[in-house]
Tab-separated table of C-alpha atoms in Angstrom:
chain	number	residue	atom	x	y	z
X	25	GLY	CA	0.014	-0.026	0.040
X	26	ALA	CA	0.903	3.681	-0.191
X	27	VAL	CA	3.125	5.265	2.359
X	28	VAL	CA	1.684	8.562	3.673
X	29	SER	CA	3.412	10.874	6.119
X	30	GLN	CA	2.265	14.018	7.911
X	31	HIS	CA	4.126	16.906	9.397
X	32	PRO	CA	4.043	17.873	12.154
X	33	SER	CA	2.880	14.959	14.219
X	34	TRP	CA	1.816	17.351	16.947
X	35	VAL	CA	1.501	20.996	17.355
X	36	ILE	CA	0.483	23.434	20.027
X	37	CYS	CA	-0.459	26.979	19.173
X	38	LYS	CA	-1.979	30.119	20.609
X	39	SER	CA	-5.545	31.125	19.807
X	40	GLY	CA	-5.699	33.328	16.745
X	41	THR	CA	-2.705	31.884	14.914
X	42	SER	CA	-2.673	29.808	11.798
X	43	VAL	CA	-1.213	26.369	11.606
X	44	LYS	CA	-0.217	24.465	8.421
X	45	ILE	CA	-0.378	20.576	8.321
X	46	GLU	CA	1.428	18.783	5.491
X	47	CYS	CA	0.393	15.459	4.020
X	48	ARG	CA	2.790	13.645	1.790
X	49	SER	CA	2.354	10.591	-0.426
X	50	LEU	CA	5.806	9.157	-0.311
X	51	ASP	CA	5.707	6.369	-2.916
X	52	PHE	CA	2.554	7.207	-4.899
X	53	GLN	CA	1.434	10.010	-7.094
X	54	ALA	CA	-1.967	10.999	-5.486
X	55	THR	CA	-4.294	12.939	-7.540
X	56	THR	CA	-6.889	12.776	-4.746
X	57	MET	CA	-6.205	13.120	-1.069
X	58	PHE	CA	-8.754	13.345	1.753
X	59	TRP	CA	-8.651	15.278	5.063
X	60	TYR	CA	-10.437	13.972	8.146
X	61	ARG	CA	-10.947	15.167	11.620
X	62	GLN	CA	-11.203	12.931	14.625
X	63	PHE	CA	-12.356	13.852	18.135
X	64	PRO	CA	-11.387	11.855	21.052
X	65	LYS	CA	-13.126	8.455	21.155
X	66	GLN	CA	-15.045	9.267	18.040
X	67	SER	CA	-15.039	8.171	14.438
X	68	LEU	CA	-13.411	10.024	11.468
X	69	MET	CA	-15.278	12.913	9.952
X	70	LEU	CA	-14.539	13.690	6.389
X	71	MET	CA	-13.623	17.441	6.062
X	72	ALA	CA	-12.784	17.815	2.358
X	73	THR	CA	-11.523	16.071	-0.691
X	74	SER	CA	-8.263	17.508	-2.071
X	75	ASN	CA	-7.700	17.374	-5.845
X	76	GLU	CA	-4.408	18.076	-7.390
X	77	GLY	CA	-4.494	21.285	-9.380
X	78	SER	CA	-8.051	22.288	-8.474
X	79	LYS	CA	-10.057	23.479	-5.665
X	80	ALA	CA	-10.923	21.232	-2.722
X	81	THR	CA	-14.370	19.934	-2.222
X	82	TYR	CA	-15.441	20.532	1.334
X	83	GLU	CA	-18.223	18.636	3.171
X	84	GLN	CA	-21.187	20.320	4.415
X	85	GLY	CA	-20.623	22.204	7.605
X	86	VAL	CA	-16.876	22.636	7.082
X	87	GLU	CA	-15.781	26.291	6.583
X	88	LYS	CA	-13.557	26.515	3.633
X	89	ASP	CA	-12.160	29.826	4.578
X	90	LYS	CA	-11.098	28.545	7.872
X	91	PHE	CA	-9.619	25.242	6.705
X	92	LEU	CA	-7.651	26.098	3.621
X	93	ILE	CA	-6.549	23.189	1.497
X	94	ASN	CA	-3.849	23.335	-1.219
X	95	HIS	CA	-2.924	20.347	-3.345
X	96	ALA	CA	-0.198	21.798	-5.457
X	97	SER	CA	1.534	18.633	-6.437
X	98	LEU	CA	0.817	14.905	-6.861
X	99	THR	CA	2.647	14.201	-3.605
X	100	LEU	CA	1.760	17.109	-1.344
X	101	SER	CA	-1.467	18.385	0.175
X	102	THR	CA	-1.558	21.041	2.901
X	103	LEU	CA	-4.269	21.942	5.416
X	104	THR	CA	-3.984	25.255	6.964
X	105	VAL	CA	-6.192	26.001	10.071
X	106	THR	CA	-6.627	29.797	10.081
X	107	SER	CA	-7.211	31.928	13.159
X	108	ALA	CA	-7.280	28.660	15.210
X	109	HIS	CA	-9.453	28.581	18.338
X	110	PRO	CA	-9.478	25.979	21.115
X	111	GLU	CA	-12.562	24.187	19.511
X	112	ASP	CA	-10.284	23.424	16.559
X	113	SER	CA	-8.187	21.248	18.738
X	114	SER	CA	-8.426	17.766	17.293
X	115	PHE	CA	-6.610	14.978	15.507
X	116	TYR	CA	-6.242	15.603	11.871
X	117	ILE	CA	-5.731	12.796	9.445
X	118	CYS	CA	-5.010	12.737	5.722
X	119	SER	CA	-5.367	9.835	3.299
X	120	VAL	CA	-4.566	8.973	-0.346
X	121	GLN	CA	-6.666	6.824	-2.621
X	122	THR	CA	-4.471	4.448	-4.733
X	123	SER	CA	-5.392	3.417	-8.184
X	124	GLY	CA	-3.559	2.085	-11.218
X	125	GLY	CA	-5.139	4.747	-13.457
X	126	ALA	CA	-8.549	6.454	-13.129
X	127	ILE	CA	-9.769	6.470	-9.553
X	128	SER	CA	-12.263	3.676	-8.826
X	129	VAL	CA	-14.743	3.062	-6.076
X	130	THR	CA	-12.881	-0.112	-5.355
X	131	ASP	CA	-9.603	1.731	-4.512
X	132	THR	CA	-8.206	1.540	-0.979
X	133	GLN	CA	-7.486	4.641	1.048
X	134	TYR	CA	-4.214	4.720	2.923
X	135	PHE	CA	-3.894	6.988	5.908
X	136	GLY	CA	-1.193	9.156	7.323
X	137	PRO	CA	-0.160	8.900	11.073
X	138	GLY	CA	-2.254	11.980	11.989
X	139	THR	CA	-1.455	15.334	13.488
X	140	ARG	CA	-2.524	16.342	16.959
X	141	LEU	CA	-3.511	20.038	17.113
X	142	THR	CA	-3.915	21.752	20.462
X	143	VAL	CA	-4.997	25.388	20.488
X	144	LEU	CA	-4.489	27.168	23.754
C	24	ALA	CA	-27.276	7.454	1.845
C	25	GLN	CA	-24.760	4.903	3.155
C	26	SER	CA	-24.202	4.077	6.739
C	27	VAL	CA	-22.220	1.734	8.944
C	28	ALA	CA	-22.976	0.454	12.423
C	29	GLN	CA	-20.635	-1.141	14.895
C	30	PRO	CA	-22.861	-2.102	17.714
C	31	GLU	CA	-20.194	-2.771	20.331
C	32	ASP	CA	-18.177	0.062	21.777
C	33	GLN	CA	-15.755	-2.421	23.353
C	34	VAL	CA	-14.989	-6.088	22.922
C	35	ASN	CA	-12.885	-7.994	25.523
C	36	VAL	CA	-11.295	-11.309	24.657
C	37	ALA	CA	-8.768	-13.473	26.258
C	38	GLU	CA	-5.375	-13.978	24.490
C	39	GLY	CA	-5.587	-17.052	22.366
C	40	ASN	CA	-9.398	-16.998	21.957
C	41	PRO	CA	-11.040	-16.209	18.750
C	42	LEU	CA	-12.370	-12.656	18.272
C	43	THR	CA	-15.163	-11.026	16.347
C	44	VAL	CA	-15.785	-7.427	15.821
C	45	LYS	CA	-19.210	-6.660	14.311
C	46	CYS	CA	-20.184	-4.447	11.510
C	47	THR	CA	-23.374	-3.976	9.683
C	48	TYR	CA	-23.981	-1.684	6.713
C	49	SER	CA	-26.706	0.109	4.756
C	50	VAL	CA	-26.238	1.114	1.052
C	51	SER	CA	-28.319	1.839	-1.920
C	52	GLY	CA	-26.355	-0.313	-4.376
C	53	ASN	CA	-23.466	-2.708	-4.118
C	54	PRO	CA	-21.310	-2.209	-1.126
C	55	TYR	CA	-17.572	-1.932	-0.916
C	56	LEU	CA	-16.432	-2.639	2.651
C	57	PHE	CA	-13.324	-1.950	4.517
C	58	TRP	CA	-11.682	-2.686	7.767
C	59	TYR	CA	-9.085	-0.441	9.428
C	60	VAL	CA	-7.195	-0.574	12.771
C	61	GLN	CA	-6.049	2.463	14.690
C	62	TYR	CA	-3.368	2.344	17.349
C	63	PRO	CA	-3.211	5.244	19.920
C	64	ASN	CA	-2.282	8.597	18.465
C	65	ARG	CA	-1.826	6.948	15.062
C	66	GLY	CA	-3.473	7.088	11.787
C	67	LEU	CA	-5.497	4.177	10.405
C	68	GLN	CA	-3.928	0.955	8.924
C	69	PHE	CA	-5.695	-0.829	6.231
C	70	LEU	CA	-6.566	-4.467	7.095
C	71	LEU	CA	-8.861	-5.815	4.313
C	72	LYS	CA	-11.588	-4.993	1.915
C	73	TYR	CA	-14.425	-6.746	0.110
C	74	ILE	CA	-15.194	-5.755	-3.423
C	75	THR	CA	-16.719	-8.817	-4.994
C	76	GLY	CA	-16.196	-12.524	-5.247
C	77	ASP	CA	-15.521	-14.841	-2.258
C	78	ASN	CA	-17.401	-13.804	0.832
C	79	LEU	CA	-14.565	-14.610	3.050
C	80	VAL	CA	-11.846	-12.033	2.815
C	81	LYS	CA	-8.358	-12.564	4.247
C	82	GLY	CA	-6.265	-9.622	5.332
C	83	SER	CA	-3.214	-8.500	7.176
C	84	TYR	CA	-2.055	-9.750	10.599
C	85	GLY	CA	-4.212	-12.922	10.384
C	86	PHE	CA	-7.507	-11.042	10.192
C	87	GLU	CA	-10.387	-12.097	8.026
C	88	ALA	CA	-13.888	-10.873	7.458
C	89	GLU	CA	-17.051	-12.476	6.189
C	90	PHE	CA	-19.380	-10.667	3.948
C	91	ASN	CA	-23.088	-11.640	4.346
C	92	LYS	CA	-25.377	-9.888	2.049
C	93	SER	CA	-28.616	-11.166	3.465
C	94	GLN	CA	-27.646	-9.922	6.928
C	95	THR	CA	-25.836	-6.829	5.479
C	96	SER	CA	-22.863	-7.659	7.760
C	97	PHE	CA	-19.089	-7.688	7.503
C	98	HIS	CA	-17.801	-8.887	10.751
C	99	LEU	CA	-14.058	-9.006	11.484
C	100	LYS	CA	-12.588	-12.199	12.712
C	101	LYS	CA	-9.347	-13.760	13.935
C	102	PRO	CA	-8.920	-17.340	15.100
C	103	SER	CA	-6.516	-16.559	17.990
C	104	ALA	CA	-6.332	-13.097	19.419
C	105	LEU	CA	-2.917	-11.543	20.452
C	106	VAL	CA	-2.363	-8.874	23.109
C	107	SER	CA	-0.901	-6.759	20.316
C	108	ASP	CA	-4.237	-6.820	18.553
C	109	SER	CA	-5.601	-4.493	21.223
C	110	ALA	CA	-6.591	-1.273	19.301
C	111	LEU	CA	-9.502	0.532	17.852
C	112	TYR	CA	-11.176	-1.001	14.774
C	113	PHE	CA	-13.222	0.823	12.193
C	114	CYS	CA	-15.500	-0.692	9.613
C	115	ALA	CA	-16.082	1.580	6.487
C	116	VAL	CA	-18.333	1.449	3.484
C	117	ARG	CA	-18.371	2.935	-0.021
C	118	ASP	CA	-21.482	2.742	-2.103
C	119	ILE	CA	-21.141	2.994	-5.819
C	120	LEU	CA	-24.401	4.851	-6.026
C	121	SER	CA	-23.320	7.638	-3.706
C	122	GLY	CA	-22.841	9.777	-6.798
C	123	ALA	CA	-20.758	9.902	-9.925
C	124	GLY	CA	-17.189	10.199	-8.986
C	125	SER	CA	-17.887	9.768	-5.299
C	126	TYR	CA	-15.217	7.900	-3.417
C	127	GLN	CA	-16.129	9.019	0.070
C	128	LEU	CA	-15.855	6.319	2.876
C	129	THR	CA	-18.267	6.298	5.558
C	130	PHE	CA	-16.880	5.006	8.850
C	131	GLY	CA	-18.493	3.298	11.844
C	132	LYS	CA	-17.906	4.858	15.172
C	133	GLY	CA	-15.218	2.251	15.939
C	134	THR	CA	-14.975	-0.637	18.446
C	135	LYS	CA	-12.240	-0.802	21.015
C	136	LEU	CA	-10.756	-4.343	21.227
C	137	SER	CA	-8.917	-5.376	24.348
C	138	VAL	CA	-7.173	-8.604	24.465
C	139	ILE	CA	-6.457	-9.841	27.944
C	140	PRO	CA	-3.307	-11.666	28.657
C-alpha cells in the first residue's frame, strides 16, 4: 500500500494563529487526497477532498475559509487552520486513494499517522 | 445514503481465543467494505476489503472478514487473538451509487478491542 506521512505529528499554538499541516504521499502520485478530523473516542469525519491542481471539495458544515486546502503537487497536500481557536483542537488525518489509473470506487485509502493540534 | 453500524463500543477477549468485531451496513447499491485498525495517536492502517467474489476475505495480521449480503454484515474475525491486537477497529463502506465520482468512505464509530493476557 501507499506510504503517507504527515508533518508535524503534533503542534501546540496560541488562539488566533494559523497552523499548516502537510500530508505527503511518499511512494505514490496521488491525484486525490482526503482530510479527516477525529475527536477523542469518536470516528473520523471527512472534512474535504483535495484534488491536485483544482479547488478542494468541502463537506457540508466545514468552513472552507477556515480550513484552507492546497494540493499543489501529486505528492503534497496542505491543510491550514486559520485563526485557530480551542474548539479546533483535534486529531487531523489525511489519506490518499490508490489506483492504477483512473480512480475507482474499489480503491483503498491509505492514511497518514495524523497530526494532533492543540490550540491554547 | 450509506451508513455503517458497529454495535459494540468495546470487545474484550482473552489471549488465544477467537475474536469477532461486528459491523453492519446500509447502502443503496453494491457495497464496498473496508476494515481499518488504529493504534493510539496513530492514523488508520488498512486491514482488508471486500469488493466482490469470495465472501470470506483474508487480510493483514491474520485477520479475516465475512461478507453476508442477506444480513448486511461484514464482521471482522481472527482465530486466535494476540495482546498486540488491542486497538480501535473501524469498519467503512463505500457505495457505488453515492454519486458519480464519489469515493467517500463512511466510517463506523469504532470498536475498542482489548485482548487480555
